[in-house]
mmCIF file of C-alpha atoms and ligand atoms in Angstrom:
data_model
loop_
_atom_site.group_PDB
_atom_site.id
_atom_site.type_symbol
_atom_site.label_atom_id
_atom_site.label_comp_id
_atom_site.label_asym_id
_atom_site.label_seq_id
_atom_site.Cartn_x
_atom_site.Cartn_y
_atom_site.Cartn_z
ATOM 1 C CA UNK A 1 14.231 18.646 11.324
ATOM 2 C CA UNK A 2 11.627 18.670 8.599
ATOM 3 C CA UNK A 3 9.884 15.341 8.601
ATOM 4 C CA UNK A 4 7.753 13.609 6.164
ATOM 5 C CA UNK A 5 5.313 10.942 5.383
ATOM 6 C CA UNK A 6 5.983 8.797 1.934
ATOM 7 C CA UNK A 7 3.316 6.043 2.869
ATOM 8 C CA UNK A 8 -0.653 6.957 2.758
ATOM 9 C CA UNK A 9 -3.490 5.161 2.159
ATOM 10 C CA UNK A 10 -6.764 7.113 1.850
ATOM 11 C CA UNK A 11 -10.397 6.310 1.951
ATOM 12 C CA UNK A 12 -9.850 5.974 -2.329
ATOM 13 C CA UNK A 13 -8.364 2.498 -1.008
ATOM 14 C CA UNK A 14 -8.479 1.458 2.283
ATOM 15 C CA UNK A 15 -7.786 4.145 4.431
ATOM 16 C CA UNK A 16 -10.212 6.036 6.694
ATOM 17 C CA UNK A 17 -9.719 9.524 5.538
ATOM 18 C CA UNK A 18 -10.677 11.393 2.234
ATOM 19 C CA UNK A 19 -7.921 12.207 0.338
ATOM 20 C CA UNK A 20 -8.427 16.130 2.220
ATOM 21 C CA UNK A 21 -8.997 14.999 5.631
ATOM 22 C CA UNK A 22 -5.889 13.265 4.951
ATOM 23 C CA UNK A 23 -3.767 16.523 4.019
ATOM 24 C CA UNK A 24 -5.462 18.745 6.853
ATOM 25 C CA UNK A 25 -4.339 15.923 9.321
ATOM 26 C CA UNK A 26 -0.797 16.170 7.925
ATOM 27 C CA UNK A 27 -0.690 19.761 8.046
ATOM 28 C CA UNK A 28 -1.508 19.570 11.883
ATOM 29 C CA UNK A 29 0.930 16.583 12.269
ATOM 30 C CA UNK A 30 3.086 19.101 11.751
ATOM 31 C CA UNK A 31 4.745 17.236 8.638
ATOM 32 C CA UNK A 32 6.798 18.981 5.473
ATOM 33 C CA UNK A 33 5.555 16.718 2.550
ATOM 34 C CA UNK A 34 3.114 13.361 2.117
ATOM 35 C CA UNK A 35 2.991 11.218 -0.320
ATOM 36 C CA UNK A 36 -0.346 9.916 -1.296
ATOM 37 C CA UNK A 37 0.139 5.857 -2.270
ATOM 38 C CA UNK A 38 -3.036 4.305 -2.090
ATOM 39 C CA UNK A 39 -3.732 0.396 -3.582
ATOM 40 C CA UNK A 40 -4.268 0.318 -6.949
ATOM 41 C CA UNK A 41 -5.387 3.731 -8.034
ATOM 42 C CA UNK A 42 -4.385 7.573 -7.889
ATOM 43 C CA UNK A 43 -7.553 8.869 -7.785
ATOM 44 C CA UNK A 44 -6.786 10.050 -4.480
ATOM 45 C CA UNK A 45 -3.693 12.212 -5.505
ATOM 46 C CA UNK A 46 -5.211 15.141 -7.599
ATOM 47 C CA UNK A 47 -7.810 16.119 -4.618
ATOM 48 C CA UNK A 48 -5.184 16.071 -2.195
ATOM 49 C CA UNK A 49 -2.691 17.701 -4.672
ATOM 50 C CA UNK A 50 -5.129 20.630 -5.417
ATOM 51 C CA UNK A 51 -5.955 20.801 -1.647
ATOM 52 C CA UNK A 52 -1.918 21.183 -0.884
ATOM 53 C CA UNK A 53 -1.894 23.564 -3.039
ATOM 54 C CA UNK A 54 -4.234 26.061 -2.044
ATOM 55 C CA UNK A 55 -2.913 25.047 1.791
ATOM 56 C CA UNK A 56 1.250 25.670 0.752
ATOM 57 C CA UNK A 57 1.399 21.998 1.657
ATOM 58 C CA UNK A 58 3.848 19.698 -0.806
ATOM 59 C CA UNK A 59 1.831 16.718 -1.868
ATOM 60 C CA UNK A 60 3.868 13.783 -3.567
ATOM 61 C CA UNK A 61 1.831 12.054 -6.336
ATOM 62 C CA UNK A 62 1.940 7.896 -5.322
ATOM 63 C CA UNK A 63 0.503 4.279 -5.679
ATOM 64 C CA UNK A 64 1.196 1.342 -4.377
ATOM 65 C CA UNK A 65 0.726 -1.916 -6.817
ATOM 66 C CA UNK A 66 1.436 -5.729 -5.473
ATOM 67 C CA UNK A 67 3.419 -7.987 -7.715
ATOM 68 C CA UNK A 68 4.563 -11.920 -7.312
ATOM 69 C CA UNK A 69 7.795 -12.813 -6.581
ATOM 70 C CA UNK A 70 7.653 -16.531 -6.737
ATOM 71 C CA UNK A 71 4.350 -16.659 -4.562
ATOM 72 C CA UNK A 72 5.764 -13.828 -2.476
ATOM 73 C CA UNK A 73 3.073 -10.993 -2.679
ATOM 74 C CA UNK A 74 5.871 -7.811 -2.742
ATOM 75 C CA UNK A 75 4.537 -4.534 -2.909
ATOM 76 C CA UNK A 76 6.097 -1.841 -5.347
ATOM 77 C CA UNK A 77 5.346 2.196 -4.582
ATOM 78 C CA UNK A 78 5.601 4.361 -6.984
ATOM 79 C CA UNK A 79 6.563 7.922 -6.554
ATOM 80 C CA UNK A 80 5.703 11.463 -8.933
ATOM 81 C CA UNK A 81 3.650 9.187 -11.370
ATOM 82 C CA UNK A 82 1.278 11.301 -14.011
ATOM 83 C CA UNK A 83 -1.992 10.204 -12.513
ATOM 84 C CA UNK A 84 -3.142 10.549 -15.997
ATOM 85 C CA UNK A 85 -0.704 8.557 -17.677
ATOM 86 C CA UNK A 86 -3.026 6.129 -20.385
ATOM 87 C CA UNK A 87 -0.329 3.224 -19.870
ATOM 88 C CA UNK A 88 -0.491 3.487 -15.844
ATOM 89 C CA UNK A 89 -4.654 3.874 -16.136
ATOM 90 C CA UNK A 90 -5.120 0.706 -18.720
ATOM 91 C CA UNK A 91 -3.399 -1.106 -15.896
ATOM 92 C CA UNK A 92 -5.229 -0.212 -13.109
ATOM 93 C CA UNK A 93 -8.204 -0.676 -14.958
ATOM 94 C CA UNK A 94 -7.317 -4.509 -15.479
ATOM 95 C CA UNK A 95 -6.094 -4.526 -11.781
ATOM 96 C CA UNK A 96 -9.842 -3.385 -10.619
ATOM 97 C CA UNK A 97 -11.407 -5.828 -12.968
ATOM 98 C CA UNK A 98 -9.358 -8.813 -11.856
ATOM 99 C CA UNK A 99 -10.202 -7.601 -8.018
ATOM 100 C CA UNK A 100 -13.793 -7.561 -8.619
ATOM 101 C CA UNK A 101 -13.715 -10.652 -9.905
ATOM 102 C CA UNK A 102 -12.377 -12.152 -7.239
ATOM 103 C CA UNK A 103 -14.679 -9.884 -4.731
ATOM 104 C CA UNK A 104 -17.602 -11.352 -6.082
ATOM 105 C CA UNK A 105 -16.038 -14.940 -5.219
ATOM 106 C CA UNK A 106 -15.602 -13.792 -1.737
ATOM 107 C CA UNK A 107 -19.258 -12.249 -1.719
ATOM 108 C CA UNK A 108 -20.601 -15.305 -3.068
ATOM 109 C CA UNK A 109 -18.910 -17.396 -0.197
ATOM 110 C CA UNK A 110 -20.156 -15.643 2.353
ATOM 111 C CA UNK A 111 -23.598 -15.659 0.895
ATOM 112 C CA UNK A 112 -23.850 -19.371 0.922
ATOM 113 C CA UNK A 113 -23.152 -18.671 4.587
ATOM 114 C CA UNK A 114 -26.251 -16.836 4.871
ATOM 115 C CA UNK A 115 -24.198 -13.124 5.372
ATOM 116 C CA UNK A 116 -26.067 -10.237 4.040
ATOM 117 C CA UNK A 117 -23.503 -8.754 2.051
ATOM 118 C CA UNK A 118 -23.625 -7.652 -1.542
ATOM 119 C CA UNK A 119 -21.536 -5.904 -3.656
ATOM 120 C CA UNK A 120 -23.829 -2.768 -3.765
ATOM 121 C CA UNK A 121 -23.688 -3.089 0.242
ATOM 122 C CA UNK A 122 -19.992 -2.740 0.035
ATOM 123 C CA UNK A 123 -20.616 0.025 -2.196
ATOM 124 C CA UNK A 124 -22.494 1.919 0.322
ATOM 125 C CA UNK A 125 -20.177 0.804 3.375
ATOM 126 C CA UNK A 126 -17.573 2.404 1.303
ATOM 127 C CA UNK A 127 -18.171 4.429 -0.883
ATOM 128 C CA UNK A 128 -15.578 5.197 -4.198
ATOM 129 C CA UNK A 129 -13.327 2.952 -2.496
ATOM 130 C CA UNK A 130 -11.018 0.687 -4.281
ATOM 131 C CA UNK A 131 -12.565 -3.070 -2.696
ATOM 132 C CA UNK A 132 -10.224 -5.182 -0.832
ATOM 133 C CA UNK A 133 -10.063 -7.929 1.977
ATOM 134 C CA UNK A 134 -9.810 -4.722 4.550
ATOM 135 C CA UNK A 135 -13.429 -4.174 3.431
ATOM 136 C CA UNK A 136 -14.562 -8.093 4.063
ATOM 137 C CA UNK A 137 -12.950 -7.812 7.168
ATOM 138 C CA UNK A 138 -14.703 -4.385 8.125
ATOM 139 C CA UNK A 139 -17.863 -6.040 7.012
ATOM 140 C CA UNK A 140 -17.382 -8.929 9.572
ATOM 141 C CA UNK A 141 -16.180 -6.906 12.167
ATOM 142 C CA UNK A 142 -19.982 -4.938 11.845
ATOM 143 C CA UNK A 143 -21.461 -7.911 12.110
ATOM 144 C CA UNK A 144 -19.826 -8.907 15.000
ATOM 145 C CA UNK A 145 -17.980 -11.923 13.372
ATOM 146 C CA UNK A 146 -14.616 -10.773 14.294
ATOM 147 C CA UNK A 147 -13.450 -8.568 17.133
ATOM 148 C CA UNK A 148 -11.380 -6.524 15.239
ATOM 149 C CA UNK A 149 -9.654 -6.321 11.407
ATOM 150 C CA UNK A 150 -7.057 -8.839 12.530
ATOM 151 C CA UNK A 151 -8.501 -10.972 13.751
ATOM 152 C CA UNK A 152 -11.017 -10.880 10.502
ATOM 153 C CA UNK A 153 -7.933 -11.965 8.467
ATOM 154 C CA UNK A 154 -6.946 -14.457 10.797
ATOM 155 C CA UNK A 155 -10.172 -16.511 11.093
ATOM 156 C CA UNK A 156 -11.507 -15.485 7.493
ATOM 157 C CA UNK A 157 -9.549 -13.826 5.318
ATOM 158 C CA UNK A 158 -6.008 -14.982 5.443
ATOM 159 C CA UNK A 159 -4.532 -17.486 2.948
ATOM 160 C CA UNK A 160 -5.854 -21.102 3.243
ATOM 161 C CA UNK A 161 -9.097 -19.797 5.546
ATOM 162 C CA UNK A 162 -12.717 -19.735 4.325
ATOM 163 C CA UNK A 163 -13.312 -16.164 2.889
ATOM 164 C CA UNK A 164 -9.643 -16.385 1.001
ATOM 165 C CA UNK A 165 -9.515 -16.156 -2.935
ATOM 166 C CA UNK A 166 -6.673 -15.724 -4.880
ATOM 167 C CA UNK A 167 -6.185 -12.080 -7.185
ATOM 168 C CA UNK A 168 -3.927 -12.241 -9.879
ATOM 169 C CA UNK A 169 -0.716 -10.014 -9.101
ATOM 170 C CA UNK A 170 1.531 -8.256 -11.713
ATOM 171 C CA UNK A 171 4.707 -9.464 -12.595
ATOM 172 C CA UNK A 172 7.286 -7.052 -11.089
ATOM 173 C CA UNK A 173 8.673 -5.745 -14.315
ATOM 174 C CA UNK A 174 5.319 -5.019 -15.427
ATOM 175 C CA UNK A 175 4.758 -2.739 -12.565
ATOM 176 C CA UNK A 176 8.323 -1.008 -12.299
ATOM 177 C CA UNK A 177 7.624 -0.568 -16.241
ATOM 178 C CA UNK A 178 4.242 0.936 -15.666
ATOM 179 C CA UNK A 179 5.594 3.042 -12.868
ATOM 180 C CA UNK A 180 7.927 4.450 -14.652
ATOM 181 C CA UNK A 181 6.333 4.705 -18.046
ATOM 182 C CA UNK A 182 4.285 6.857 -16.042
ATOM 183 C CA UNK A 183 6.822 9.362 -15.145
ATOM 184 C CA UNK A 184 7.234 7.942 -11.770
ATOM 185 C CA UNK A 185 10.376 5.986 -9.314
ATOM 186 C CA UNK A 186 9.666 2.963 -8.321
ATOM 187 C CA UNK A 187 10.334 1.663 -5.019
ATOM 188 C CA UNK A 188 10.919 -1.448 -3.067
ATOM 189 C CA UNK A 189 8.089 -1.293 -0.041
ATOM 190 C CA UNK A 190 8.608 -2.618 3.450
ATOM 191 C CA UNK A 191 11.397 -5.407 2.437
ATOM 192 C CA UNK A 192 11.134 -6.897 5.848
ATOM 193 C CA UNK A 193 7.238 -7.660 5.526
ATOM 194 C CA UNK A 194 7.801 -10.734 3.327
ATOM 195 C CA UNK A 195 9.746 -12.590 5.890
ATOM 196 C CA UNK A 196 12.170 -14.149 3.982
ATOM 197 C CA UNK A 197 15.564 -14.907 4.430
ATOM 198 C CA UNK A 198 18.595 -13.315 3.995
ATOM 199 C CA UNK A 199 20.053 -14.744 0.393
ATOM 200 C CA UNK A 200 16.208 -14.774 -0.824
ATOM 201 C CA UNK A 201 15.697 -10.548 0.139
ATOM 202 C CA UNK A 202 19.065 -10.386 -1.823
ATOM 203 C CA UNK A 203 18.079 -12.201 -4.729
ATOM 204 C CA UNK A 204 14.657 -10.463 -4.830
ATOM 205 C CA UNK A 205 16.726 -6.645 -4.616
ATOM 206 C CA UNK A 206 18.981 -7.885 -7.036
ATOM 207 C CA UNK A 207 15.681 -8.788 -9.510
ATOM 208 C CA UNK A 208 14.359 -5.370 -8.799
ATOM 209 C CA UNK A 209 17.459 -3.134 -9.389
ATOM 210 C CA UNK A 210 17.484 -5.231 -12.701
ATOM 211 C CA UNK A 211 13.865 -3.973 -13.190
ATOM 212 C CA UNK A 212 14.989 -0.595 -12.880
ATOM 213 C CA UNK A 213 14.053 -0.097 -9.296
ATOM 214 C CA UNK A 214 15.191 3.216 -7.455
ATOM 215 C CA UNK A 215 14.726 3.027 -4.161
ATOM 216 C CA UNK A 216 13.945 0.825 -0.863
ATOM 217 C CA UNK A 217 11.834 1.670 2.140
ATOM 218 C CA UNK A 218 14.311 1.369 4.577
ATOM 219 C CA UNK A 219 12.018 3.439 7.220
ATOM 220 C CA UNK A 220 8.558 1.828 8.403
ATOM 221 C CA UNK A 221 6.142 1.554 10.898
ATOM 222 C CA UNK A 222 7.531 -0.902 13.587
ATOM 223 C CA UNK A 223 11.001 -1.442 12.410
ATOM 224 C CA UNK A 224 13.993 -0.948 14.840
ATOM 225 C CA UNK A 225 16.959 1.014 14.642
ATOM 226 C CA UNK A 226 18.741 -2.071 13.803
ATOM 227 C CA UNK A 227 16.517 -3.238 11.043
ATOM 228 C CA UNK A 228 16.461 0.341 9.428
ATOM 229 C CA UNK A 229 20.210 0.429 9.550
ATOM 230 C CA UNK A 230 20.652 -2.722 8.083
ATOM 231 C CA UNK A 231 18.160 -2.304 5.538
ATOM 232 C CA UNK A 232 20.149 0.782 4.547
ATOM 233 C CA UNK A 233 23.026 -0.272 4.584
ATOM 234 C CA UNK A 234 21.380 -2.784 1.645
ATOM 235 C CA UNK A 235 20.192 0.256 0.023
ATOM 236 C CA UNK A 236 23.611 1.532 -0.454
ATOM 237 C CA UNK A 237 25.184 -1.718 -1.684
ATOM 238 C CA UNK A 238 22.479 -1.809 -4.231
ATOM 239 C CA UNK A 239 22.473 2.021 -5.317
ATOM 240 C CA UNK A 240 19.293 2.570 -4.357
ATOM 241 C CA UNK A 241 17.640 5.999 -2.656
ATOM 242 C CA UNK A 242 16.461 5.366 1.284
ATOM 243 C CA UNK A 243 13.041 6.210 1.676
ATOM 244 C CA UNK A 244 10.262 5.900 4.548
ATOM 245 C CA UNK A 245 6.772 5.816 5.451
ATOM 246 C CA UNK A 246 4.537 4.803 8.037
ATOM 247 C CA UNK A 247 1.655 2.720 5.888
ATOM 248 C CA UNK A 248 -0.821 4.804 7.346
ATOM 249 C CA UNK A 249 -4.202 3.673 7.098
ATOM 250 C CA UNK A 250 -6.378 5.969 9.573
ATOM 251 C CA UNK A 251 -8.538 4.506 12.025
ATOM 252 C CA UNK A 252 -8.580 0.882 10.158
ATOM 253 C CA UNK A 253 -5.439 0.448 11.238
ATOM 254 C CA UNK A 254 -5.204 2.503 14.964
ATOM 255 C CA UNK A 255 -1.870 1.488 15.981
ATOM 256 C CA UNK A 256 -0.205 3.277 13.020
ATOM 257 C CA UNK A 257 -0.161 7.276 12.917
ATOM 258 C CA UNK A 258 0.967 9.510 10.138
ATOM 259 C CA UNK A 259 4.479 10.698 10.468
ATOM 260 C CA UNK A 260 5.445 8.474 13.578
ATOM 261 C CA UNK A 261 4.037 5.048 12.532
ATOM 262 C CA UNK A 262 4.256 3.303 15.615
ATOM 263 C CA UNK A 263 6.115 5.474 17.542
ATOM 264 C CA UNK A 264 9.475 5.991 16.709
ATOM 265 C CA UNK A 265 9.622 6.378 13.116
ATOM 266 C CA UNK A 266 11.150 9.882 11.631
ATOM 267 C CA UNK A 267 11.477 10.016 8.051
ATOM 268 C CA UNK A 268 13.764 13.233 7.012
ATOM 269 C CA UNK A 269 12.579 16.179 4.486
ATOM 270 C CA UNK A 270 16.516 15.001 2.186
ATOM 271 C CA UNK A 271 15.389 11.803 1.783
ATOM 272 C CA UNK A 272 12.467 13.125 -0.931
ATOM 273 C CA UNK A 273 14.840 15.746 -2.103
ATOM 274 C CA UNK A 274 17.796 12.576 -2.751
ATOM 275 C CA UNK A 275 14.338 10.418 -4.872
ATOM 276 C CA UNK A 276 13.396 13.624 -6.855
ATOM 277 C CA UNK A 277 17.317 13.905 -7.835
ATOM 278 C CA UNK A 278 17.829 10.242 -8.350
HETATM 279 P P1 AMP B 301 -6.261 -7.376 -0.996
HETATM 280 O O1 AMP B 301 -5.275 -6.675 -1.858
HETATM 281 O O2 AMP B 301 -7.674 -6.961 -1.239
HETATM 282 O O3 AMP B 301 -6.114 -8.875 -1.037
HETATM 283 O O4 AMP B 301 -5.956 -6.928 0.514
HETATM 284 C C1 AMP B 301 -4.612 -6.818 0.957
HETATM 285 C C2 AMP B 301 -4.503 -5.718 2.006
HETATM 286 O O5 AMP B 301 -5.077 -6.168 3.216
HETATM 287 C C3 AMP B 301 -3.063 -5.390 2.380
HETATM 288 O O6 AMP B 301 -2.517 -4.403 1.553
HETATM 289 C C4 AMP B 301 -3.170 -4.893 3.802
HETATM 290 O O7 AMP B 301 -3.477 -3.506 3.837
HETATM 291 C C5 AMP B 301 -4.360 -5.674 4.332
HETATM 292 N N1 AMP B 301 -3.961 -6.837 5.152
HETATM 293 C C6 AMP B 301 -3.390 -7.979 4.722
HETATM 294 N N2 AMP B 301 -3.210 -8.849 5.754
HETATM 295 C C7 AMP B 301 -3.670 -8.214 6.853
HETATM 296 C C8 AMP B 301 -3.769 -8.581 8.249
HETATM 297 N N3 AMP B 301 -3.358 -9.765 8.701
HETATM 298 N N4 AMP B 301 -4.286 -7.681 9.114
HETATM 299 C C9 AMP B 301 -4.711 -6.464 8.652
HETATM 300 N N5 AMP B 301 -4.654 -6.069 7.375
HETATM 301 C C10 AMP B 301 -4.137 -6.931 6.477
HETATM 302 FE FE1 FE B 302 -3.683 -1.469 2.839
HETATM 303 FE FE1 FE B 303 2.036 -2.563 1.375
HETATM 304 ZN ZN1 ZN B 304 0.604 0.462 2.068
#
């Protein structure tokens, strides 16, 4: 069976490889088609795109955007966006504004701590990179204040600890709109990541179909058989396209490899053909 990847981070956000490395790794994966779908920006998708080409590889052009859902943090992808699309770059823009904003609040605490970090450190640490708390928590890791990424969030950088500050997030019909404005699909990511309950995941589908949403991950990184089916199953009730990905981030996240996430996962070549058709 041809199997693909619909969920990559590069080093343009916070994954380890360049968007080429990323492609050459795919290619000896063995996969039939990535998507690129890095945080907040697509600069990542025309390197790899021109790379796939010359290489008779099929890259997908992506990006993945967070929105608030009533204090939920739900993240949107969005799939064969015009990484050149004015309406999808004014966004971003704001987006990387906003983060650097808060960045520099997070610098600034640590400061008063006495840490030697800076912005144009981060800069050099990493370079072209869109900034985010997987940075920070790099950065502590280095200087041996955590033992690994996790555990950076969970002493520093989660919600309610000392290195958290609040970003803004897009409403989610701002970034379906954008997404699709932008010639792309929008779809839901990981549903099961917000950990909410049953009736809440169903109201929150329902507000995204309304949006104009067009498809749900039902296929991740860690998720049983069960939890696939049922998320499926969902998908169907909701007329929306099934689609998967591991959320692979390279070596800042080791436990998670391109094409089988954790292990198990398998995400079939019809799936993209049944989003492109959609
Ligand atoms: P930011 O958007 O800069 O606030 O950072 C959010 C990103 O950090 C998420 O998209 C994840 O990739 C990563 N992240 C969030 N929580 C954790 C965690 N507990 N462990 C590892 N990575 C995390
Ligand atoms: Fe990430
Ligand atoms: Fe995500
Ligand atoms: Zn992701």
């Amino acid at each position: 069976m041809k199997l693909i990847d619909l969920h990559i981070h590069t080093s343009e956000s916070d994954g380890t490889l360049t968007p080429g490395e990323t492609v050459e790794y795919a290619l000896k994966k063995g996969l039939s088609a990535i998507a690129i779908t890095d945080h907040d920006t697509a600069d990542g998708v025309k390197p790899a795109m021109k790379l796939g080409q010359s290489l008779g590889f099929e890259v997908i052009s992506g990006i993945e955007v967070s929105t608030d859902y009533l204090g939920h943090g739900v993240h949107i992808l969005g799939y064969f966006i015009d990484p050149d699309s004015p309406a999808l770059q004014r966004l971003l823009d704001w987006v990387i504004e906003d983060r650097n904003t808060r960045n520099d609040k997070i610098i600034e605490a640590m400061r008063s701590d006495g840490l030697d970090i800076s912005g144009a450190l981060l800069d050099q640490m990493f370079p072209k990179a869109v900034i985010g708390r997987p940075h920070f928590a790099a950065y502590l890791v280095s200087r041996g204040l955590a033992e690994n990424v996790t555990d950076a969030f969970t002493k520093y950088l989660n919600r309610g600890k000392r290195y958290h500050r609040l970003r803004t997030y897009l409403p989610i019909e701002q970034a379906i709109d954008v997404i699709t404005a932008a010639g792309g699909k929008a779809v839901f990511a990981h549903p099961l990541q917000y950990r909410m309950e049953e009736d809440q995941l169903l109201k929150l589908t329902r507000c995204l179909v309304d949006c104009g949403i067009k498809g749900m991950e039902c296929l991740y990184s860690g998720y049983t058989v069960e939890q696939s089916a049922y998320l499926m199953e969902l998908a169907k009730r909701f007329g929306l396209c099934v689609t998967g990905g591991s959320d692979f981030h390279g070596s800042r996240k080791p436990q998670i490899d391109m094409g089988s996430g954790t292990g198990s996962l398998a995400v079939p070549y019809s799936l993209l053909e049944a989003l492109r058709d959609s």
